[in-house]
């Protein structure tokens, strides 16, 4: 896990992207934040990136390819799987079925987007701080 690497955010809602960008700026982590509107572009980035990302935050309900489909493609790719990049779902709508499906795909976290800016900021801080402390087999320190 490259704790200094970019944070990949796959979010098809530009308003949500802007809010998250503002929150990350306020939190002032050194990680670059890389946004994608769709999963195919994110997958292309992941397959060709020279720097290993720190973590992936993915929406579930997106056009072209869902978060579940993208997660499956990342997990099925041996090179990406061996990089141990934490893959988290971050979505507005959820169901028990979606949560069960996510964890059956070896997802590392499932979060429902809070409705207030402050709650969203607190959630992002907790997520980043947790993964900054976590160790993995391929840790880059």
Short mmCIF file of C-alpha atoms in Angstrom, two decimals:
data_model
loop_
_atom_site.label_atom_id
_atom_site.label_comp_id
_atom_site.label_asym_id
_atom_site.label_seq_id
_atom_site.Cartn_x
_atom_site.Cartn_y
_atom_site.Cartn_z
CA UNK A 1 0.00 0.00 0.00
CA UNK A 2 1.42 3.33 -1.06
CA UNK A 3 0.27 5.70 1.68
CA UNK A 4 1.62 8.67 -0.28
CA UNK A 5 -0.10 7.61 -3.52
CA UNK A 6 -3.14 9.23 -5.09
CA UNK A 7 -6.65 8.70 -3.79
CA UNK A 8 -8.87 7.55 -6.65
CA UNK A 9 -12.48 8.75 -6.49
CA UNK A 10 -14.92 7.26 -8.98
CA UNK A 11 -18.04 9.40 -8.81
CA UNK A 12 -20.38 10.22 -11.69
CA UNK A 13 -21.99 13.21 -9.95
CA UNK A 14 -19.96 16.39 -10.54
CA UNK A 15 -21.55 18.13 -7.54
CA UNK A 16 -20.41 15.28 -5.28
CA UNK A 17 -16.95 15.49 -6.84
CA UNK A 18 -16.77 19.22 -6.05
CA UNK A 19 -17.88 18.66 -2.45
CA UNK A 20 -15.33 15.87 -1.98
CA UNK A 21 -12.60 18.03 -3.54
CA UNK A 22 -13.42 20.79 -1.05
CA UNK A 23 -13.33 18.32 1.85
CA UNK A 24 -10.00 16.83 0.78
CA UNK A 25 -8.56 20.32 0.43
CA UNK A 26 -9.76 21.17 3.94
CA UNK A 27 -8.35 17.93 5.37
CA UNK A 28 -4.99 18.84 3.81
CA UNK A 29 -3.58 15.37 3.17
CA UNK A 30 -0.55 15.19 0.89
CA UNK A 31 -2.21 12.65 -1.40
CA UNK A 32 -3.24 13.78 -4.86
CA UNK A 33 -6.98 13.29 -5.45
CA UNK A 34 -7.81 11.86 -8.89
CA UNK A 35 -11.47 11.97 -9.93
CA UNK A 36 -13.15 9.85 -12.57
CA UNK A 37 -16.71 10.18 -13.87
CA UNK A 38 -16.88 6.56 -15.00
CA UNK A 39 -15.36 3.24 -14.10
CA UNK A 40 -13.83 2.47 -17.48
CA UNK A 41 -11.59 5.54 -17.31
CA UNK A 42 -10.66 4.66 -13.74
CA UNK A 43 -9.80 1.09 -14.76
CA UNK A 44 -7.62 2.36 -17.61
CA UNK A 45 -5.83 4.64 -15.15
CA UNK A 46 -5.30 1.81 -12.66
CA UNK A 47 -3.93 -0.50 -15.32
CA UNK A 48 -1.50 2.12 -16.64
CA UNK A 49 -0.59 4.21 -13.60
CA UNK A 50 3.11 4.51 -12.85
CA UNK A 51 2.42 5.37 -9.21
CA UNK A 52 0.43 2.97 -7.04
CA UNK A 53 -2.74 4.57 -5.66
CA UNK A 54 -3.30 4.78 -1.92
CA UNK A 55 -6.99 3.83 -2.05
CA UNK A 56 -10.05 3.72 -4.26
CA UNK A 57 -13.40 5.26 -3.31
CA UNK A 58 -16.08 4.09 -5.73
CA UNK A 59 -19.71 4.93 -6.15
CA UNK A 60 -21.92 1.94 -6.97
CA UNK A 61 -24.64 3.30 -9.25
CA UNK A 62 -22.85 4.70 -12.28
CA UNK A 63 -23.48 4.69 -16.02
CA UNK A 64 -21.47 2.46 -18.37
CA UNK A 65 -20.14 0.18 -15.62
CA UNK A 66 -21.39 -0.16 -12.05
CA UNK A 67 -19.15 -0.05 -9.03
CA UNK A 68 -19.73 -3.78 -8.58
CA UNK A 69 -18.64 -4.53 -12.15
CA UNK A 70 -15.59 -2.32 -11.77
CA UNK A 71 -14.63 -3.98 -8.48
CA UNK A 72 -14.89 -7.36 -10.17
CA UNK A 73 -12.60 -6.24 -13.01
CA UNK A 74 -10.04 -4.89 -10.54
CA UNK A 75 -10.20 -8.04 -8.42
CA UNK A 76 -9.95 -10.39 -11.42
CA UNK A 77 -6.80 -8.63 -12.63
CA UNK A 78 -3.93 -10.38 -10.82
CA UNK A 79 -1.57 -7.40 -11.06
CA UNK A 80 -4.14 -5.01 -9.57
CA UNK A 81 -5.18 -7.51 -6.91
CA UNK A 82 -1.56 -8.01 -5.80
CA UNK A 83 -1.12 -4.26 -5.29
CA UNK A 84 -3.46 -4.48 -2.28
CA UNK A 85 -5.13 -1.14 -3.04
CA UNK A 86 -8.00 -0.71 -0.56
CA UNK A 87 -11.27 -0.60 -2.51
CA UNK A 88 -14.16 1.10 -0.71
CA UNK A 89 -17.71 1.71 -1.80
CA UNK A 90 -19.03 5.18 -1.03
CA UNK A 91 -22.62 5.57 -2.15
CA UNK A 92 -25.91 7.34 -1.44
CA UNK A 93 -28.39 4.52 -1.89
CA UNK A 94 -27.93 1.10 -0.42
CA UNK A 95 -29.66 -2.09 0.55
CA UNK A 96 -28.80 -5.14 2.62
CA UNK A 97 -28.42 -7.07 -0.64
CA UNK A 98 -25.88 -4.54 -1.96
CA UNK A 99 -23.88 -4.65 1.27
CA UNK A 100 -23.78 -8.46 1.25
CA UNK A 101 -22.77 -8.48 -2.42
CA UNK A 102 -20.02 -5.93 -1.77
CA UNK A 103 -18.47 -7.87 1.08
CA UNK A 104 -18.73 -11.13 -0.84
CA UNK A 105 -16.44 -9.42 -3.41
CA UNK A 106 -13.77 -8.83 -0.73
CA UNK A 107 -14.49 -5.11 -0.53
CA UNK A 108 -12.54 -3.34 2.21
CA UNK A 109 -15.31 -0.97 3.26
CA UNK A 110 -18.85 0.14 2.50
CA UNK A 111 -19.95 3.65 3.44
CA UNK A 112 -23.20 5.53 2.93
CA UNK A 113 -22.56 9.16 2.04
CA UNK A 114 -23.61 11.38 4.92
CA UNK A 115 -26.00 14.19 4.08
CA UNK A 116 -24.20 17.04 5.84
CA UNK A 117 -20.85 18.53 4.87
CA UNK A 118 -19.52 18.13 8.42
CA UNK A 119 -20.52 14.46 8.62
CA UNK A 120 -18.98 13.82 5.19
CA UNK A 121 -15.76 15.51 6.30
CA UNK A 122 -15.67 13.42 9.49
CA UNK A 123 -16.25 10.22 7.54
CA UNK A 124 -13.47 11.03 5.05
CA UNK A 125 -11.08 11.86 7.89
CA UNK A 126 -11.83 8.52 9.59
CA UNK A 127 -11.38 6.57 6.36
CA UNK A 128 -8.06 8.21 5.49
CA UNK A 129 -6.70 7.99 9.02
CA UNK A 130 -7.64 4.30 9.27
CA UNK A 131 -5.86 3.41 6.04
CA UNK A 132 -2.84 5.57 6.90
CA UNK A 133 -2.41 3.39 10.02
CA UNK A 134 -3.16 0.07 8.35
CA UNK A 135 -0.36 -2.18 7.08
CA UNK A 136 -0.45 -4.50 4.10
CA UNK A 137 1.81 -7.17 2.58
CA UNK A 138 3.13 -4.80 -0.08
CA UNK A 139 3.39 -1.67 2.08
CA UNK A 140 5.40 1.23 0.71
CA UNK A 141 6.42 3.46 3.64
#
